[in-house]
Coordinates of N, CA and C in Angstrom, one line a residue:
M19 N 20.8 -33.9 61.0 CA 21.5 -35.0 60.5 C 22.8 -34.4 59.8
S20 N 23.9 -35.1 60.0 CA 25.2 -34.7 59.5 C 25.2 -34.9 58.0
V21 N 26.1 -34.2 57.3 CA 26.3 -34.4 55.9 C 26.7 -35.8 55.6
K22 N 27.7 -36.3 56.4 CA 28.2 -37.6 56.2 C 27.1 -38.7 56.2
K23 N 26.2 -38.6 57.2 CA 25.1 -39.5 57.4 C 24.1 -39.4 56.2
T24 N 23.9 -38.2 55.7 CA 23.0 -38.0 54.6 C 23.5 -38.7 53.4
I25 N 24.8 -38.5 53.1 CA 25.5 -39.2 52.0 C 25.4 -40.7 52.1
E26 N 25.7 -41.2 53.3 CA 25.6 -42.7 53.5 C 24.2 -43.2 53.3
D27 N 23.2 -42.5 53.8 CA 21.8 -42.9 53.6 C 21.4 -42.9 52.2
K28 N 21.7 -41.8 51.4 CA 21.3 -41.7 50.0 C 22.0 -42.8 49.2
L29 N 23.3 -43.1 49.4 CA 24.0 -44.1 48.6 C 23.5 -45.5 49.0
T30 N 23.2 -45.7 50.2 CA 22.7 -47.0 50.7 C 21.3 -47.3 50.0
H31 N 20.5 -46.3 50.0 CA 19.2 -46.4 49.5 C 19.2 -46.7 47.9
A32 N 20.1 -46.0 47.3 CA 20.2 -46.0 45.8 C 20.9 -47.3 45.3
F33 N 21.9 -47.8 46.0 CA 22.8 -48.8 45.5 C 22.8 -50.1 46.3
A34 N 22.3 -50.2 47.5 CA 22.4 -51.4 48.4 C 23.9 -51.9 48.3
P35 N 24.8 -51.1 48.7 CA 26.2 -51.4 48.5 C 26.7 -52.6 49.3
A36 N 27.7 -53.4 48.8 CA 28.4 -54.4 49.5 C 29.3 -53.8 50.5
S37 N 29.9 -52.7 50.1 CA 30.7 -51.9 51.1 C 30.6 -50.4 50.8
L38 N 30.6 -49.6 51.9 CA 30.5 -48.2 51.8 C 31.3 -47.5 52.8
E39 N 32.2 -46.6 52.4 CA 33.0 -45.8 53.3 C 32.9 -44.4 52.9
V40 N 32.5 -43.5 53.8 CA 32.4 -42.1 53.6 C 33.3 -41.4 54.6
I41 N 34.4 -40.7 54.0 CA 35.4 -40.2 54.8 C 35.4 -38.6 54.7
D42 N 35.3 -38.0 55.9 CA 35.3 -36.5 55.9 C 36.7 -36.0 55.8
E43 N 37.1 -35.5 54.7 CA 38.5 -35.0 54.5 C 38.5 -33.4 54.5
S44 N 37.6 -32.8 55.2 CA 37.4 -31.4 55.1 C 38.7 -30.6 55.6
E45 N 39.3 -31.1 56.7 CA 40.5 -30.5 57.2 C 41.7 -30.4 56.2
Q46 N 41.7 -31.4 55.3 CA 42.8 -31.4 54.3 C 42.5 -30.3 53.2
H47 N 41.4 -29.7 53.3 CA 41.0 -28.7 52.3 C 40.9 -27.3 52.9
H48 N 41.5 -27.1 54.0 CA 41.4 -25.8 54.7 C 41.9 -24.7 53.8
G49 N 41.0 -23.7 53.6 CA 41.4 -22.6 52.7 C 40.9 -22.7 51.3
H50 N 40.5 -23.9 50.9 CA 40.0 -24.1 49.5 C 38.5 -23.6 49.4
G51 N 38.1 -23.4 48.2 CA 36.7 -23.0 47.9 C 35.7 -23.9 48.6
G52 N 34.7 -23.4 49.2 CA 33.7 -24.2 49.8 C 34.0 -24.7 51.2
W53 N 35.3 -24.6 51.7 CA 35.6 -25.0 53.0 C 35.0 -24.1 54.0
R54 N 34.6 -24.6 55.2 CA 34.1 -23.8 56.3 C 34.5 -24.5 57.6
E55 N 34.6 -23.7 58.6 CA 34.9 -24.1 59.9 C 33.9 -25.2 60.4
G56 N 34.4 -26.3 60.9 CA 33.5 -27.4 61.4 C 33.5 -28.6 60.5
G57 N 34.1 -28.5 59.3 CA 34.1 -29.6 58.4 C 32.8 -29.8 57.7
N58 N 32.5 -31.0 57.3 CA 31.4 -31.4 56.5 C 31.3 -30.7 55.1
T59 N 32.5 -30.5 54.5 CA 32.5 -29.8 53.2 C 33.2 -30.7 52.1
H60 N 34.1 -31.6 52.4 CA 34.8 -32.3 51.5 C 34.8 -33.8 51.9
F61 N 34.3 -34.7 51.1 CA 34.3 -36.1 51.4 C 34.9 -37.0 50.3
R62 N 35.4 -38.1 50.8 CA 35.9 -39.2 49.9 C 34.9 -40.3 50.1
V63 N 34.4 -40.9 49.0 CA 33.5 -42.0 49.1 C 34.1 -43.2 48.4
R64 N 34.1 -44.4 49.1 CA 34.5 -45.7 48.6 C 33.2 -46.5 48.6
L65 N 32.8 -47.0 47.4 CA 31.6 -47.7 47.3 C 31.7 -48.9 46.4
T66 N 31.3 -50.1 46.8 CA 31.2 -51.3 46.0 C 29.8 -51.7 45.9
A67 N 29.3 -51.9 44.7 CA 27.9 -52.3 44.6 C 27.7 -53.1 43.3
A68 N 26.8 -54.1 43.3 CA 26.5 -54.9 42.1 C 26.0 -54.0 41.0
A69 N 25.4 -52.9 41.3 CA 24.8 -52.0 40.3 C 25.9 -51.5 39.3
F70 N 27.2 -51.6 39.7 CA 28.3 -51.0 38.9 C 28.9 -52.1 38.0
A71 N 28.5 -53.3 38.1 CA 29.1 -54.4 37.3 C 28.9 -54.1 35.8
G72 N 30.0 -54.2 35.1 CA 30.0 -54.0 33.6 C 29.9 -52.6 33.2
K73 N 30.0 -51.6 34.1 CA 29.9 -50.2 33.7 C 31.3 -49.6 33.8
S74 N 31.5 -48.6 32.9 CA 32.8 -47.9 32.9 C 32.9 -46.9 34.1
R75 N 34.0 -46.4 34.3 CA 34.2 -45.4 35.4 C 33.4 -44.2 35.2
V76 N 33.2 -43.8 34.0 CA 32.4 -42.6 33.7 C 30.9 -42.9 34.0
E77 N 30.4 -44.1 33.6 CA 29.1 -44.5 33.9 C 28.8 -44.5 35.4
I78 N 29.7 -45.1 36.1 CA 29.6 -45.2 37.6 C 29.5 -43.8 38.2
H79 N 30.4 -43.0 37.7 CA 30.5 -41.6 38.3 C 29.1 -40.9 38.0
R80 N 28.6 -41.1 36.9 CA 27.3 -40.4 36.5 C 26.2 -41.0 37.4
L81 N 26.2 -42.3 37.7 CA 25.2 -42.9 38.5 C 25.2 -42.3 39.9
I82 N 26.4 -42.2 40.4 CA 26.6 -41.6 41.8 C 26.2 -40.2 41.9
N83 N 26.6 -39.4 40.9 CA 26.2 -38.0 41.0 C 24.8 -37.8 40.7

């Protein structure tokens, strides 16, 4: 299973999101720490879920991590 699919599955299970977008940005990080050939190293996640209502950005970040 790909890293992207794993992220999508875990977030979907945890938050039942109204919207979820997982974007592989690995090529934009070529040469950075953790980067490796083939991608699957750096992702941007856009997630909207009812679980985040009334929570601060820090609280939401902690929930996701």
